[in-house]
XYZ file of C-alpha atoms in Angstrom:
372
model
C 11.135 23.865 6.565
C 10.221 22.959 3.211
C 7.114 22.822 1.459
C 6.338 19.351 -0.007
C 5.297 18.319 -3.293
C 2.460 15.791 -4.759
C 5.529 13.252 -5.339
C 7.150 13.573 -1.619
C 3.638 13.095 -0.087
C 3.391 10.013 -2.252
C 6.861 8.606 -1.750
C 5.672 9.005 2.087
C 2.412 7.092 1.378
C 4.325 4.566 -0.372
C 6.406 4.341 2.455
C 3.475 3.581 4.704
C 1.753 1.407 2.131
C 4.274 -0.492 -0.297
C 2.181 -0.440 -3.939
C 3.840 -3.757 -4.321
C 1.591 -5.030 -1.469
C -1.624 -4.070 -3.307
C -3.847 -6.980 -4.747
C -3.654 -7.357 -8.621
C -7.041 -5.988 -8.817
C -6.995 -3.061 -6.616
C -5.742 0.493 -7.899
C -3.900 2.516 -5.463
C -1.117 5.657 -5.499
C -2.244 8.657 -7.523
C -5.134 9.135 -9.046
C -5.620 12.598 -10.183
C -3.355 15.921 -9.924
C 0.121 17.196 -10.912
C 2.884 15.325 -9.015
C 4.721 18.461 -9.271
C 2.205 20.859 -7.476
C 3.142 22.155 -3.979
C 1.148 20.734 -1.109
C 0.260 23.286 1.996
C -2.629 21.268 3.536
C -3.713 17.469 3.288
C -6.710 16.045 4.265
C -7.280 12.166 5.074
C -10.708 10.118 4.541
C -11.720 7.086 4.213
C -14.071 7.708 0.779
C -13.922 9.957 -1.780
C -17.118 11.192 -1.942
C -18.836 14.740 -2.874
C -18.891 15.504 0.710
C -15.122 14.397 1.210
C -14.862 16.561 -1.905
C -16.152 19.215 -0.963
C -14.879 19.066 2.805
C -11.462 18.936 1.285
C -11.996 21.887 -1.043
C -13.716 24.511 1.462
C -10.899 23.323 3.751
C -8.328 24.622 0.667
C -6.799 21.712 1.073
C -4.202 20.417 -2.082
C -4.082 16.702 -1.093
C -6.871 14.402 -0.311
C -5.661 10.919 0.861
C -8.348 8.101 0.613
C -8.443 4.623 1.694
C -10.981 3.327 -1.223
C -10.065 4.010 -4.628
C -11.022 7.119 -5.797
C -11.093 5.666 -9.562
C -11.483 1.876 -9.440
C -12.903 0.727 -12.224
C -11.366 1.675 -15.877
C -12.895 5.029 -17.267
C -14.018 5.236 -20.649
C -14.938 8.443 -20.238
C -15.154 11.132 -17.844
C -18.090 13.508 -17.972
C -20.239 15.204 -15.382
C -23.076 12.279 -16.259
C -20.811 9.463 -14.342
C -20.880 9.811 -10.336
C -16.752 9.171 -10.557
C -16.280 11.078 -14.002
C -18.443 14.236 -12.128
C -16.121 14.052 -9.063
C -12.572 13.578 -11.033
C -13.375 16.718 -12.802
C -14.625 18.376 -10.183
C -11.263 17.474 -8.079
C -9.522 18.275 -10.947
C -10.850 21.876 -11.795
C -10.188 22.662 -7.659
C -6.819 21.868 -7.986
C -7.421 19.164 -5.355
C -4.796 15.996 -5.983
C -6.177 12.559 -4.585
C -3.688 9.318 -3.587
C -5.570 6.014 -2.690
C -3.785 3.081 -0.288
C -6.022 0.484 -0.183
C -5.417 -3.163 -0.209
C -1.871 -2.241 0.288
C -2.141 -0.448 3.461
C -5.007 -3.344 4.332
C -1.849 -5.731 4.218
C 1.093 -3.632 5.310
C 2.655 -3.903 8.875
C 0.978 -1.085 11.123
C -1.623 -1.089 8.647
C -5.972 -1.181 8.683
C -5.823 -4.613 10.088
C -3.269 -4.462 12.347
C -5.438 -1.014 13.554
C -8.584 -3.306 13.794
C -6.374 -6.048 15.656
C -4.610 -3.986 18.544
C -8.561 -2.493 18.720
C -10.240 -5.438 20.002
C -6.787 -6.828 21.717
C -5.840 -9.283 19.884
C -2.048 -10.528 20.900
C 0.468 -11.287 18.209
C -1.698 -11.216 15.065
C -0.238 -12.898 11.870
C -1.503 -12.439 8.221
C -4.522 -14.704 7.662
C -4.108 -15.389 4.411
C -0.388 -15.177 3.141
C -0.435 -13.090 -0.422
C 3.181 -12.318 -0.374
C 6.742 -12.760 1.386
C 9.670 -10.675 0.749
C 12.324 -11.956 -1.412
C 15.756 -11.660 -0.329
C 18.948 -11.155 -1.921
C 23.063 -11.965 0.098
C 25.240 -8.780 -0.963
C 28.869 -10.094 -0.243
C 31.654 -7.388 -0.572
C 34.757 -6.742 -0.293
C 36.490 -3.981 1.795
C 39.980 -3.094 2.964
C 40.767 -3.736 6.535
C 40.085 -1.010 8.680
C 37.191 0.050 6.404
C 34.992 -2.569 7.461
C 32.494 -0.766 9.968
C 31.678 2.122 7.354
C 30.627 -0.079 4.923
C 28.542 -2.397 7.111
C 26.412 0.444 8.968
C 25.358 1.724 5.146
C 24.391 -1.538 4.204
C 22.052 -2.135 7.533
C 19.727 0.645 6.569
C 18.342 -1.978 3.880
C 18.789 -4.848 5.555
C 20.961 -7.188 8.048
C 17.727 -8.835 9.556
C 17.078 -12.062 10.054
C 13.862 -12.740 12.158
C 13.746 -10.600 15.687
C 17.379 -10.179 15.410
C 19.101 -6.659 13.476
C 22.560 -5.723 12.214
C 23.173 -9.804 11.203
C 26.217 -10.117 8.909
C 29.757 -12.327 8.382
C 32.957 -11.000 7.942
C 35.963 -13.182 6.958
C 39.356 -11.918 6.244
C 41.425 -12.684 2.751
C 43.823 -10.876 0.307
C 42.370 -9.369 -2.268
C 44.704 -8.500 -5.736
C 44.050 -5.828 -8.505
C 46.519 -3.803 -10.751
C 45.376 -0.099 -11.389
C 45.087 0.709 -14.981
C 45.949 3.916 -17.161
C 42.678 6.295 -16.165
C 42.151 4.695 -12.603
C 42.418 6.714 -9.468
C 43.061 4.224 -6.991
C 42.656 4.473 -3.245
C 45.113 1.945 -2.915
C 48.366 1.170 -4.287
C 50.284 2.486 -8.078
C 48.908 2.628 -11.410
C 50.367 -0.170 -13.818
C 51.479 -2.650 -10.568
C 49.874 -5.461 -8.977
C 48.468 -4.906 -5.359
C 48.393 -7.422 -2.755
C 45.604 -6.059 -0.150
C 44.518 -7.174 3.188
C 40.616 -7.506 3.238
C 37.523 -8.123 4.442
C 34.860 -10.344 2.719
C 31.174 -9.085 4.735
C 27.890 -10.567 4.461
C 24.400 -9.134 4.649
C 21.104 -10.103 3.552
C 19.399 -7.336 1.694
C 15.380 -7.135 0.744
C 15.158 -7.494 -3.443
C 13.417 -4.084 -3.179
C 15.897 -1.949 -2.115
C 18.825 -3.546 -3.342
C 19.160 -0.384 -6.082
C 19.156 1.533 -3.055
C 21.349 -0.822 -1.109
C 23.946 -0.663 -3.732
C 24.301 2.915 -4.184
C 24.856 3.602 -0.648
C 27.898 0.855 -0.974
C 29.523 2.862 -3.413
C 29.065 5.774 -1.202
C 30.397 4.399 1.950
C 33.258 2.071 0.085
C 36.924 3.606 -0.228
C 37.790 1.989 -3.761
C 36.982 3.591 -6.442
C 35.349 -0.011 -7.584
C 34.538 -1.834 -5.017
C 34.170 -5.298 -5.839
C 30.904 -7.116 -4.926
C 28.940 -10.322 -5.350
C 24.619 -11.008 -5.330
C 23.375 -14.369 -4.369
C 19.545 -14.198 -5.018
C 18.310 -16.648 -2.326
C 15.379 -19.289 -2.175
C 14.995 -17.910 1.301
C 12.152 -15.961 2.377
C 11.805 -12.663 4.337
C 8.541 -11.435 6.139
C 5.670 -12.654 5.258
C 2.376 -10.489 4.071
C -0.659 -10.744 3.827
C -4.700 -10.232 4.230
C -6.028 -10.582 7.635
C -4.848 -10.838 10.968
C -5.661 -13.904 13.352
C -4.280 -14.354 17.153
C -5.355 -14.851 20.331
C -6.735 -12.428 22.490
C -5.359 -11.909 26.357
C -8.309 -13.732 28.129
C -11.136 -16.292 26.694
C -14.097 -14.548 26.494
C -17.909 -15.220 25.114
C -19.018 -13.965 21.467
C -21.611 -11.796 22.899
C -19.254 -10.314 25.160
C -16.613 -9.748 22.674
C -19.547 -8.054 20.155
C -20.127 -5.312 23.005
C -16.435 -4.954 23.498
C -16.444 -4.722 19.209
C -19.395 -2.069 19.446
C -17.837 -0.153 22.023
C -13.901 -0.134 20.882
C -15.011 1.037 17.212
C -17.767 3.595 18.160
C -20.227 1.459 16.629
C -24.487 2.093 16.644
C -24.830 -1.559 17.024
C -23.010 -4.805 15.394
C -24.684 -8.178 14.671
C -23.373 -11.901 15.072
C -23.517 -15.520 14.139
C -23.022 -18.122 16.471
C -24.740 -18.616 20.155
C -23.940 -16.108 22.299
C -22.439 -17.881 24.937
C -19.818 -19.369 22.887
C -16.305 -18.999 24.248
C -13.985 -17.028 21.846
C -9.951 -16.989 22.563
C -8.803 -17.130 19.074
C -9.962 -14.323 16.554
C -9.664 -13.736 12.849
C -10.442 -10.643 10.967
C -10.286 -8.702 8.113
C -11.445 -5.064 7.287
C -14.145 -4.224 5.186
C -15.102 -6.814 3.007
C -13.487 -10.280 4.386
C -16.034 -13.278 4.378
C -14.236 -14.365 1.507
C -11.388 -15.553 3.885
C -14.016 -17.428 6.364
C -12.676 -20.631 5.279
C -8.636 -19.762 5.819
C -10.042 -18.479 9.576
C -12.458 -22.265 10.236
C -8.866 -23.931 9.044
C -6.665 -22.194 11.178
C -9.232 -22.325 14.750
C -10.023 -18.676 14.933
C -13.225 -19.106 17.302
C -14.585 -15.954 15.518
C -14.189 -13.790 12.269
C -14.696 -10.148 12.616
C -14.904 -8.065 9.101
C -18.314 -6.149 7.135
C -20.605 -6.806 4.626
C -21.695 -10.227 5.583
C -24.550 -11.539 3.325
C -27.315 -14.340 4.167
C -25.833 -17.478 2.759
C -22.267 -16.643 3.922
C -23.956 -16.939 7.566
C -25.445 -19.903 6.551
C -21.969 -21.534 5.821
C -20.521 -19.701 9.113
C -23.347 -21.766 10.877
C -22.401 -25.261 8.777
C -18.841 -24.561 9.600
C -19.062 -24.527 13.588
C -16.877 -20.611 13.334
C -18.772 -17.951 14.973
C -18.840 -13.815 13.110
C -19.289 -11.010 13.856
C -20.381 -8.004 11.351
C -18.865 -4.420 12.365
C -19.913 -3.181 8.991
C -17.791 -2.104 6.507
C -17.812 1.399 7.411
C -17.239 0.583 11.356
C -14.132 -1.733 10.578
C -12.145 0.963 8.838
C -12.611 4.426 9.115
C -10.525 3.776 12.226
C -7.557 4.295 9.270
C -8.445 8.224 9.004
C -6.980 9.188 12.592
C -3.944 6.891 12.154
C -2.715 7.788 8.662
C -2.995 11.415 9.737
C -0.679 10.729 12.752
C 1.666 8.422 10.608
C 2.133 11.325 7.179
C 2.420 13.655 9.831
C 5.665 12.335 11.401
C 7.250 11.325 7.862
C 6.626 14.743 6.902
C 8.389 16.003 10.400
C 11.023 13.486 9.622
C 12.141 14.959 6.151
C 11.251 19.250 7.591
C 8.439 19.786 5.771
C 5.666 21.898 6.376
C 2.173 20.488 5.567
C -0.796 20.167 7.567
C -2.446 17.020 7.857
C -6.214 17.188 8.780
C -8.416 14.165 9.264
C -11.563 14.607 7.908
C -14.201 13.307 11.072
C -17.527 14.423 8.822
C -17.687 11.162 7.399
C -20.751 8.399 8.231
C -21.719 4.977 7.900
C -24.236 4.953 4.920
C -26.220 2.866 6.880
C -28.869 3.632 9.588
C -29.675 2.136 12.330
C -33.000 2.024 14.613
């Protein structure tokens, strides 16, 4: 087993939450520490707070993995005087390293609103509101006959997908020509003469961001010294992303109903609605946290209901005018659910690549609201 650094438990983060996902006002990755530092223990939260802090510390914990950014706002400067300045230097002077995925792990696949989804049963959720869709790019290359099967199953680790189908790519046959050169090593045929070779032009779509990746592991797997390859970048589409989920759930059910299934599926004190009680819901939108900005993409795509936190007077009010139906969980409610299930996930990415960390969810954390 090996013990991890700052970096690897970042490049696992990353994994779970692509940066690239993030929203262009959001700050995520790493916010404070020495990527180079060892990490023995990690603990997950949802805030950084001084009792996160100082659970994390007492716990002699290395790694402290929030969901809200620990620094958010640009620093001008960091002093005890500023709440955020007080706990970066306190982090900093424990040793203690912090990583944030936020809006990025809000949008990724398996992410906080997929959690929230599969939570109150919602079937087949899609991204509400699209922010993002992969681009693609079609690696053609060329390979020797009898090579061709090598080459293909290192290029389907980074792609080869096309919709619910894997492993998708064309082969065609030709005769490829080249003359070795003074200084080549060739794997085929004599320096100075003209070769006449039997081969195999494959096709495979590959996602833009791991093409680097993608191509490296070509010139791995190939036999020539150079092989020879072409990139189409592609109007084409892959996945798309995005905040949000909305889908249908299994049965139709009423909105009061479907709050005390909320309130009871999250762990909730209590949860408020708009909308009559008795109002049948089948389709459902949502969005962690802080989503009544995307009421309007739910009314225009017939989600019955909107589930997210932080839902203010007037925004009920145009809920009401709208003829959609929401429900508050609070913001708190709606996504601490992430702490349990990023623990599990950096626990099996770490047991994937034999390191030895401990991963401990922090459970002390609270709503800052009350309830009577």
């Amino acid at each position: 087993m090996i013990t991890p650094k700052i970096s690897d438990i970042l490049g696992i983060v990353n994994k779970i939450a692509p940066p690239s996902l993030a929203e262009e006002w959001d700050n995520v990755g790493l916010m404070v520490g020495d990527p180079a530092a060892p990490v023995a223990r990690i603990m997950v939260a949802l805030d950084g707070t001084s009792d996160t802090l100082a659970a994390a510390i007492s716990a002699e914990c290395q790694l402290l993995l929030t969901h809200h950014p620990f620094i958010f706002r640009p620093l001008k400067r960091i002093t005890t005087a500023d709440p955020t300045g007080n706990l970066v230097l306190k982090a900093a002077a424990s040793g203690l390293a912090v990583i944030s995925l936020h809006t990025n792990f809000d949008i990724a696949d398996g992410g906080m609103n997929d959690l929230l989804a599969g939570r109150l049963g919602i079937v087949k959720g899609e991204p509400l509101r699209i922010t993002a869709a992969e681009e693609l790019v079609k690696l053609a290359v060329f390979v020797p006959s009898g090579h061709e099967e090598g080459v293909r199953e290192a290029l389907f680790r980074f792609g080869g997908g096309i919709g619910a189908y894997a492993d998708c790519s064309f082969q065609s046959a030709g005769t490829g020509t080249f003359k070795p050169l003074e200084g080549a090593h060739p794997f085929l045929g004599r320096i100075g003469k003209r070769e006449y070779v039997a081969e195999s032009r494959i096709e495979v779509l590959v996602h833009k961001r791991d093409l680097s990746a993608a191509l490296a592991a070509l010139v791995k797997a190939h036999p020539y010294e150079e092989p020879a390859f072409d990139l189409y970048p592609l109007l084409n589409k892959g996945a798309s992303r995005g905040l949000g989920r909305i889908g249908d759930l299994a049965e139709e059910t009423t909105v009061a109903a479907f709050a005390d299934k909320a309130r009871e599926c999250l762990g909730l004190a209590g949860v408020r609605f708009v909308g009559e009680g008795g109002r049948r819901v089948k389709r459902v939108a949502l969005c962690g946290g802080s989503g009544m900005s995307l009421l309007r993409d739910a009314q225009r795509q017939g989600a019955d209901i909107l589930v997210t936190g932080d839902v203010k007077y007037h925004e009920a009010r145009e809920a009401e005018a709208l003829g959609i139906a929401v429900l508050d969980a609070g913001h708190f409610g709606s996504e601490v659910i992430m702490v349990e299930e990023v623990s599990r996930r950096v626990r099996t990415e770490l047991a994937a690549r034999r390191f030895e960390a401990e991963v401990v969810p922090f459970r002390g954390e609270r709503d800052p609201f009350f309830w009577r």
